[in-house]
Amino acid sequence: MAPTPRLSIERVVESAIGVTDSDGFDGLSVSAVASDLAVAPSALYTYCDGVDGLRHLVAIAATRNLTVDLQRAATGIAGGPALVAMSDAYRAFAARHPGQFAATQRPPKRDDGIEAANRSLLEVFALVYLGMGHSSEQSHLAARSTRSALHGFLALEHATGTTDDHDREYRHLLETLQRGLA
Amino acid sequence: MAPTPRLSIERVVESAIGVTDSDGFDGLSVSAVASDLAVAPSALYTYCDGVDGLRHLVAIAATRNLTVDLQRAATGIAGGPALVAMSDAYRAFAARHPGQFAATQRPPKRDDGIEAANRSLLEVFALVYLGMGHSSEQSHLAARSTRSALHGFLALEHATGTTDDHDREYRHLLETLQRGLA
DNA sequence: ACCTGAACACCGTTCAAGT
DNA sequence: ACCTGAACACCGTTCAAGT
């Protein structure tokens, strides 16, 4: 008889994201996901290539999740206000999902999936700059600069510790970017 | 008899940095350092608090090493050229020591040592902006924005994969910062 | 086809024992 | 005081065995 599969790649990714959210990207392990899904650890090897495969799947899913949030934040807004909204969304994502945020930065291996996910993320920024009258090339450069700067700030903010409120510094960075890209 | 200690905190840190350089920050482990020092893994627990303590020591040492490179790059130069030189030094550090670069971003626990090391790093940037006529407050904000942006770019560059040459994008980010902070 | 469970190597950590 | 070595728990991975 053909047994109905209890597992699927979707369920594995869903569980892996859940583990990442609760235990951090470093807490992601074959055992933790297997335990969450109530299967033996070795059962996961049918759906992903070990712990590296797990990290890989989470890196792609996390980048997509961030992209969705950014896109949603900029929907119906243009120009400077859109960039402010996206920056706030970026920071909120890092605060609410530190594990996923870390995953967006740790793609262990080169892969089409991750590169495509990163391109999609950059396109959201680029579209805003296009709407502000920049050329296609300038928009892509501006998008990369903006993403890099925001990402770096948030990465260091979470590394240093989130005791202080760095809102003023974050706004300074935003304003610097907007002046520099005007 | 008092046996001459074969180990010391300095030797442990030195070895840990070596392991980080060759195997990456994720490759840093009690076993690897112990093997490098030709001692039993348990011997290290006299000098550091397990693998987390090891990562902690490396995070501090790596931040200091980066600071030294930045300071050296800006010695005898001022203004825009100093910032260009520091940016190049930052990027060179990330390229030559990817493991240490990763460590500058992964301080697991809050600690005076890491915070102090980060303050020293920011001061190097701040001094350049002070020399350009900025106020003390503006210099500190500019320093943080600059460091965040450079760090984020390099972190994503190494994450995405270093196949392409992103020199043009890096220079665009620099110019954006300089325009925005003028 | 899908999952379990045994098996193995390996790492982190603790602690009693040696010198 | 400093280090070794045994001991234990735990994770990753492979593979033969079940259904």
Coordinates of N, CA and C in Angstrom, one line a residue, chain A residues 6-168:
Chain A
R6 N 3.8 11.4 5.6 CA 3.6 12.3 6.8 C 4.4 13.6 6.6
L7 N 5.5 13.5 5.9 CA 6.4 14.7 5.7 C 6.2 15.2 4.3
S8 N 6.7 16.5 4.1 CA 6.8 17.1 2.8 C 7.8 18.2 2.9
I9 N 8.4 18.6 1.8 CA 9.3 19.7 1.9 C 8.8 21.0 2.5
E10 N 7.5 21.2 2.2 CA 6.8 22.4 2.8 C 6.8 22.3 4.3
R11 N 6.4 21.1 4.8 CA 6.3 20.9 6.3 C 7.7 21.1 6.9
V12 N 8.7 20.6 6.2 CA 10.1 20.7 6.8 C 10.5 22.2 6.8
V13 N 10.2 22.9 5.8 CA 10.6 24.3 5.8 C 9.8 25.1 6.8
E14 N 8.6 24.8 6.9 CA 7.7 25.5 7.9 C 8.3 25.2 9.3
S15 N 8.6 24.0 9.6 CA 9.1 23.6 10.9 C 10.5 24.3 11.1
A16 N 11.3 24.3 10.1 CA 12.7 24.9 10.2 C 12.6 26.4 10.5
I17 N 11.6 27.0 9.9 CA 11.4 28.5 10.1 C 11.0 28.7 11.6
G18 N 10.1 27.8 12.0 CA 9.7 27.9 13.4 C 10.8 27.7 14.4
V19 N 11.6 26.7 14.2 CA 12.8 26.5 15.0 C 13.7 27.7 15.0
T20 N 13.9 28.3 13.8 CA 14.8 29.4 13.7 C 14.2 30.6 14.4
D21 N 12.9 30.8 14.4 CA 12.3 31.9 15.1 C 12.4 31.7 16.6
S22 N 12.4 30.5 17.1 CA 12.4 30.3 18.6 C 13.8 30.1 19.1
D23 N 14.6 29.4 18.3 CA 16.0 29.1 18.9 C 17.1 29.8 18.1
G24 N 16.8 30.7 17.2 CA 17.8 31.4 16.4 C 18.4 30.5 15.3
F25 N 19.1 31.2 14.4 CA 19.6 30.4 13.2 C 20.7 29.4 13.6
D26 N 21.4 29.7 14.7 CA 22.4 28.8 15.2 C 21.7 27.6 15.9
G27 N 20.5 27.8 16.3 CA 19.8 26.7 17.0 C 19.1 25.7 16.0
L28 N 19.2 26.1 14.8 CA 18.6 25.2 13.7 C 19.4 23.9 13.6
S29 N 18.8 22.8 13.8 CA 19.5 21.5 13.7 C 18.5 20.5 13.2
V30 N 19.1 19.4 12.7 CA 18.3 18.3 12.2 C 17.4 17.7 13.3
S31 N 18.1 17.6 14.5 CA 17.4 17.0 15.6 C 16.2 17.9 16.1
A32 N 16.4 19.2 16.1 CA 15.3 20.1 16.6 C 14.1 20.0 15.6
V33 N 14.4 20.0 14.3 CA 13.3 20.0 13.3 C 12.6 18.6 13.4
A34 N 13.4 17.6 13.5 CA 12.8 16.2 13.6 C 11.9 16.1 14.8
S35 N 12.4 16.6 15.9 CA 11.7 16.6 17.2 C 10.4 17.4 17.0
D36 N 10.4 18.5 16.4 CA 9.2 19.3 16.2 C 8.2 18.6 15.3
L37 N 8.7 17.8 14.3 CA 7.8 17.1 13.4 C 7.5 15.7 13.9
A38 N 8.1 15.3 15.1 CA 7.8 14.0 15.7 C 8.2 12.9 14.8
V39 N 9.4 13.0 14.1 CA 9.9 11.9 13.3 C 11.4 11.7 13.7
A40 N 11.9 10.6 13.2 CA 13.3 10.4 13.5 C 14.2 11.3 12.7
P41 N 15.3 11.8 13.2 CA 16.2 12.7 12.5 C 16.5 12.2 11.1
S42 N 16.8 11.0 11.0 CA 17.2 10.5 9.7 C 16.1 10.6 8.6
A43 N 14.8 10.7 9.1 CA 13.7 10.9 8.1 C 13.8 12.1 7.3
L44 N 14.5 13.1 7.8 CA 14.6 14.4 7.1 C 15.5 14.4 5.9
Y45 N 16.3 13.4 5.8 CA 17.3 13.3 4.7 C 16.7 13.0 3.4
T46 N 15.4 12.7 3.4 CA 14.7 12.5 2.1 C 14.3 13.8 1.6
Y47 N 14.2 14.8 2.4 CA 13.7 16.1 2.0 C 14.7 17.3 1.9
C48 N 15.8 17.1 2.6 CA 16.9 18.1 2.6 C 18.2 17.4 2.8
D49 N 19.3 18.1 2.4 CA 20.6 17.5 2.5 C 21.2 17.9 3.9
G50 N 20.7 17.3 4.9 CA 21.3 17.5 6.2 C 21.2 18.9 6.8
V51 N 22.0 19.2 7.7 CA 21.8 20.5 8.4 C 22.2 21.7 7.4
D52 N 23.1 21.5 6.5 CA 23.4 22.5 5.6 C 22.3 22.8 4.6
G53 N 21.6 21.7 4.2 CA 20.4 21.8 3.4 C 19.3 22.6 4.1
L54 N 19.2 22.3 5.4 CA 18.2 23.0 6.3 C 18.5 24.5 6.3
R55 N 19.7 24.8 6.5 CA 20.1 26.3 6.6 C 19.8 26.9 5.2
H56 N 20.1 26.2 4.2 CA 19.9 26.7 2.9 C 18.4 27.0 2.6
L57 N 17.6 26.1 3.0 CA 16.1 26.3 2.8 C 15.6 27.5 3.6
V58 N 16.1 27.6 4.8 CA 15.7 28.7 5.7 C 16.2 30.0 5.1
A59 N 17.4 30.0 4.6 CA 18.0 31.3 4.1 C 17.1 31.8 2.9
I60 N 16.6 30.9 2.1 CA 15.8 31.3 1.0 C 14.4 31.8 1.5
A61 N 13.8 31.0 2.4 CA 12.5 31.3 2.9 C 12.5 32.6 3.6
A62 N 13.6 32.9 4.4 CA 13.7 34.1 5.2 C 13.8 35.3 4.3
T63 N 14.6 35.2 3.3 CA 14.8 36.3 2.3 C 13.5 36.6 1.7
R64 N 12.7 35.6 1.3 CA 11.4 35.8 0.7 C 10.5 36.5 1.7
N65 N 10.5 36.0 2.9 CA 9.6 36.6 3.9 C 9.9 38.1 4.1
L66 N 11.2 38.4 4.2 CA 11.6 39.8 4.3 C 11.2 40.6 3.1
T67 N 11.3 40.0 1.9 CA 10.9 40.7 0.7 C 9.4 41.0 0.7
V68 N 8.6 40.1 1.2 CA 7.2 40.3 1.2 C 6.9 41.5 2.2
D69 N 7.5 41.5 3.3 CA 7.3 42.6 4.3 C 7.7 44.0 3.6
L70 N 8.8 44.0 2.9 CA 9.2 45.2 2.3 C 8.3 45.7 1.3
Q71 N 7.8 44.7 0.5 CA 6.9 45.1 -0.6 C 5.6 45.6 0.0
R72 N 5.1 44.9 1.0 CA 3.9 45.3 1.6 C 4.0 46.8 2.2
A73 N 5.2 47.1 2.7 CA 5.4 48.4 3.4 C 5.3 49.5 2.3
A74 N 5.8 49.2 1.1 CA 5.9 50.2 0.1 C 4.7 50.3 -0.8
T75 N 3.8 49.4 -0.6 CA 2.6 49.4 -1.5 C 1.8 50.7 -1.4
G76 N 1.6 51.4 -2.5 CA 0.8 52.6 -2.4 C 1.5 53.8 -2.0
I77 N 2.8 53.7 -1.8 CA 3.6 54.9 -1.4 C 4.7 55.0 -2.4
A78 N 5.2 56.2 -2.5 CA 6.3 56.5 -3.4 C 7.4 57.4 -2.8
G79 N 8.5 57.4 -3.5 CA 9.6 58.3 -3.1 C 10.1 58.1 -1.7
G80 N 10.5 59.3 -1.1 CA 11.0 59.2 0.3 C 10.2 58.5 1.3
P81 N 8.9 58.8 1.4 CA 8.1 58.1 2.3 C 8.1 56.6 2.2
A82 N 8.2 56.1 0.9 CA 8.3 54.7 0.7 C 9.6 54.1 1.3
L83 N 10.6 54.8 1.1 CA 11.9 54.4 1.7 C 11.9 54.3 3.2
V84 N 11.3 55.3 3.8 CA 11.1 55.3 5.2 C 10.3 54.1 5.7
A85 N 9.2 53.9 5.0 CA 8.4 52.8 5.4 C 9.1 51.4 5.2
M86 N 9.9 51.3 4.2 CA 10.6 50.1 4.0 C 11.7 49.9 5.0
S87 N 12.3 51.0 5.4 CA 13.4 50.9 6.4 C 12.8 50.5 7.7
D88 N 11.6 51.0 8.0 CA 10.9 50.6 9.3 C 10.6 49.2 9.2
A89 N 10.1 48.7 8.1 CA 9.7 47.3 7.9 C 10.9 46.4 8.1
Y90 N 12.0 46.8 7.5 CA 13.3 46.1 7.6 C 13.7 45.9 9.0
R91 N 13.6 47.0 9.7 CA 14.1 47.0 11.1 C 13.1 46.1 12.0
A92 N 11.8 46.2 11.7 CA 10.8 45.5 12.4 C 11.0 44.0 12.2
F93 N 11.4 43.6 10.9 CA 11.6 42.2 10.6 C 12.8 41.7 11.4
A94 N 13.8 42.5 11.5 CA 15.0 42.0 12.2 C 14.7 41.9 13.7
A95 N 13.8 42.8 14.2 CA 13.5 42.7 15.6 C 12.6 41.6 16.0
R96 N 11.7 41.3 15.1 CA 10.7 40.2 15.4 C 11.2 38.8 15.0
H97 N 12.1 38.8 14.0 CA 12.6 37.5 13.6 C 14.1 37.5 13.4
P98 N 14.8 37.7 14.6 CA 16.3 37.8 14.5 C 16.9 36.6 13.9
G99 N 16.3 35.4 14.1 CA 16.9 34.2 13.5 C 16.8 34.2 12.0
Q100 N 15.6 34.6 11.5 CA 15.5 34.7 10.0 C 16.3 35.8 9.5
F101 N 16.5 36.9 10.2 CA 17.3 38.0 9.7 C 18.8 37.5 9.6
A102 N 19.2 36.8 10.6 CA 20.6 36.2 10.5 C 20.7 35.3 9.3
A103 N 19.6 34.6 9.0 CA 19.7 33.6 7.9 C 19.8 34.3 6.5
T104 N 19.3 35.5 6.4 CA 19.4 36.3 5.2 C 20.8 36.6 4.8
Q105 N 21.7 36.4 5.8 CA 23.1 36.9 5.7 C 24.0 35.7 5.7
R106 N 23.5 34.5 5.8 CA 24.4 33.4 6.0 C 24.0 32.3 5.0
P107 N 24.1 32.6 3.7 CA 23.9 31.5 2.7 C 25.2 30.8 2.5
P108 N 25.3 29.6 3.1 CA 26.6 28.9 3.1 C 27.1 28.6 1.7
K109 N 26.2 28.2 0.8 CA 26.7 27.8 -0.5 C 26.0 28.7 -1.6
R110 N 26.7 28.8 -2.7 CA 26.2 29.5 -3.8 C 25.0 28.7 -4.4
D111 N 24.0 29.4 -4.7 CA 22.9 28.7 -5.3 C 21.9 29.7 -6.0
D112 N 21.3 29.2 -7.0 CA 20.4 30.0 -7.8 C 19.2 30.5 -6.9
G113 N 18.7 29.6 -6.0 CA 17.6 30.0 -5.2 C 17.9 31.2 -4.3
I114 N 19.0 31.2 -3.7 CA 19.3 32.3 -2.8 C 19.6 33.6 -3.7
E115 N 20.3 33.4 -4.7 CA 20.6 34.6 -5.6 C 19.3 35.2 -6.1
A116 N 18.4 34.3 -6.5 CA 17.1 34.8 -7.1 C 16.4 35.6 -6.0
A117 N 16.4 35.0 -4.8 CA 15.7 35.6 -3.7 C 16.3 37.0 -3.4
N118 N 17.6 37.1 -3.4 CA 18.2 38.4 -3.2 C 17.9 39.4 -4.3
R119 N 17.9 38.9 -5.5 CA 17.5 39.8 -6.6 C 16.1 40.4 -6.4
S120 N 15.2 39.5 -6.0 CA 13.8 40.0 -5.8 C 13.8 41.1 -4.7
L121 N 14.5 40.8 -3.7 CA 14.6 41.8 -2.6 C 15.1 43.2 -3.1
L122 N 16.2 43.1 -3.9 CA 16.7 44.4 -4.4 C 15.8 45.1 -5.3
E123 N 15.0 44.3 -6.1 CA 14.1 44.9 -7.0 C 13.1 45.8 -6.4
V124 N 12.7 45.4 -5.2 CA 11.7 46.2 -4.5 C 12.2 47.6 -4.2
F125 N 13.5 47.6 -3.8 CA 14.1 48.9 -3.6 C 14.3 49.7 -4.9
A126 N 14.7 48.9 -5.9 CA 15.0 49.6 -7.2 C 13.7 50.2 -7.8
L127 N 12.6 49.5 -7.6 CA 11.4 50.1 -8.1 C 11.0 51.4 -7.6
V128 N 11.3 51.6 -6.3 CA 11.1 52.9 -5.6 C 11.9 54.0 -6.3
Y129 N 13.2 53.6 -6.5 CA 14.1 54.6 -7.0 C 13.8 54.9 -8.5
L130 N 13.3 53.9 -9.2 CA 12.8 54.1 -10.6 C 11.7 55.1 -10.6
G131 N 10.8 55.0 -9.6 CA 9.6 55.9 -9.5 C 10.0 57.3 -9.1
M132 N 11.3 57.4 -8.6 CA 11.8 58.7 -8.2 C 12.5 59.4 -9.4
G133 N 12.5 58.7 -10.6 CA 13.1 59.3 -11.7 C 14.5 58.9 -12.0
H134 N 15.1 57.9 -11.2 CA 16.4 57.5 -11.5 C 16.4 56.6 -12.7
S135 N 17.6 56.5 -13.4 CA 17.7 55.5 -14.5 C 17.7 54.1 -13.9
S136 N 17.6 53.1 -14.8 CA 17.6 51.7 -14.4 C 18.9 51.4 -13.7
E137 N 20.1 51.9 -14.3 CA 21.3 51.6 -13.6 C 21.5 52.2 -12.3
Q138 N 21.1 53.5 -12.3 CA 21.2 54.2 -11.0 C 20.3 53.6 -9.9
S139 N 19.2 53.2 -10.4 CA 18.2 52.6 -9.4 C 18.8 51.3 -8.8
H140 N 19.5 50.5 -9.6 CA 20.1 49.3 -9.1 C 21.2 49.6 -8.1
L141 N 22.0 50.5 -8.5 CA 23.1 50.9 -7.6 C 22.5 51.5 -6.3
A142 N 21.5 52.3 -6.4 CA 20.9 52.9 -5.2 C 20.3 51.8 -4.3
A143 N 19.7 50.9 -5.0 CA 19.0 49.8 -4.2 C 20.0 49.0 -3.4
R144 N 21.1 48.7 -4.1 CA 22.2 47.9 -3.4 C 22.8 48.7 -2.2
S145 N 23.0 49.9 -2.5 CA 23.6 50.8 -1.4 C 22.7 50.9 -0.2
T146 N 21.4 51.1 -0.5 CA 20.4 51.2 0.5 C 20.3 49.9 1.3
R147 N 20.1 48.8 0.6 CA 20.0 47.5 1.3 C 21.2 47.2 2.2
S148 N 22.4 47.4 1.6 CA 23.6 47.2 2.4 C 23.7 48.0 3.6
A149 N 23.4 49.3 3.5 CA 23.5 50.1 4.7 C 22.5 49.8 5.8
L150 N 21.2 49.5 5.4 CA 20.2 49.1 6.4 C 20.6 47.8 7.0
H151 N 21.0 46.9 6.2 CA 21.3 45.6 6.7 C 22.5 45.6 7.7
G152 N 23.5 46.4 7.3 CA 24.7 46.5 8.2 C 24.3 47.1 9.5
F153 N 23.5 48.2 9.5 CA 23.1 48.8 10.8 C 22.4 47.8 11.7
L154 N 21.4 47.1 11.1 CA 20.6 46.2 11.9 C 21.4 45.0 12.4
A155 N 22.4 44.5 11.5 CA 23.2 43.4 11.9 C 24.1 43.8 13.1
L156 N 24.6 45.0 13.1 CA 25.5 45.5 14.2 C 24.6 45.8 15.4
E157 N 23.4 46.3 15.2 CA 22.6 46.6 16.3 C 22.2 45.4 17.1
H158 N 21.9 44.3 16.4 CA 21.6 43.1 17.1 C 22.8 42.4 17.6
A159 N 23.9 42.6 17.0 CA 25.2 42.0 17.6 C 25.6 42.7 18.9
T160 N 25.6 44.0 18.8 CA 26.0 44.8 20.0 C 25.1 44.6 21.2
G161 N 23.8 44.3 20.9 CA 22.9 44.2 22.0 C 21.9 45.3 21.9
T162 N 20.6 44.9 22.1 CA 19.5 45.8 21.8 C 19.1 46.6 23.1
T163 N 20.0 46.9 24.0 CA 19.6 47.6 25.2 C 19.2 49.0 24.8
D164 N 20.1 49.8 24.2 CA 19.8 51.2 23.9 C 18.8 51.2 22.7
D165 N 18.2 52.4 22.6 CA 17.4 52.6 21.5 C 18.2 53.4 20.5
H166 N 18.4 52.8 19.3 CA 19.2 53.4 18.3 C 18.4 54.1 17.2
D167 N 17.2 54.5 17.6 CA 16.3 55.1 16.6 C 16.9 56.3 15.9
R168 N 17.6 57.1 16.7 CA 18.1 58.4 16.2 C 19.2 58.0 15.2

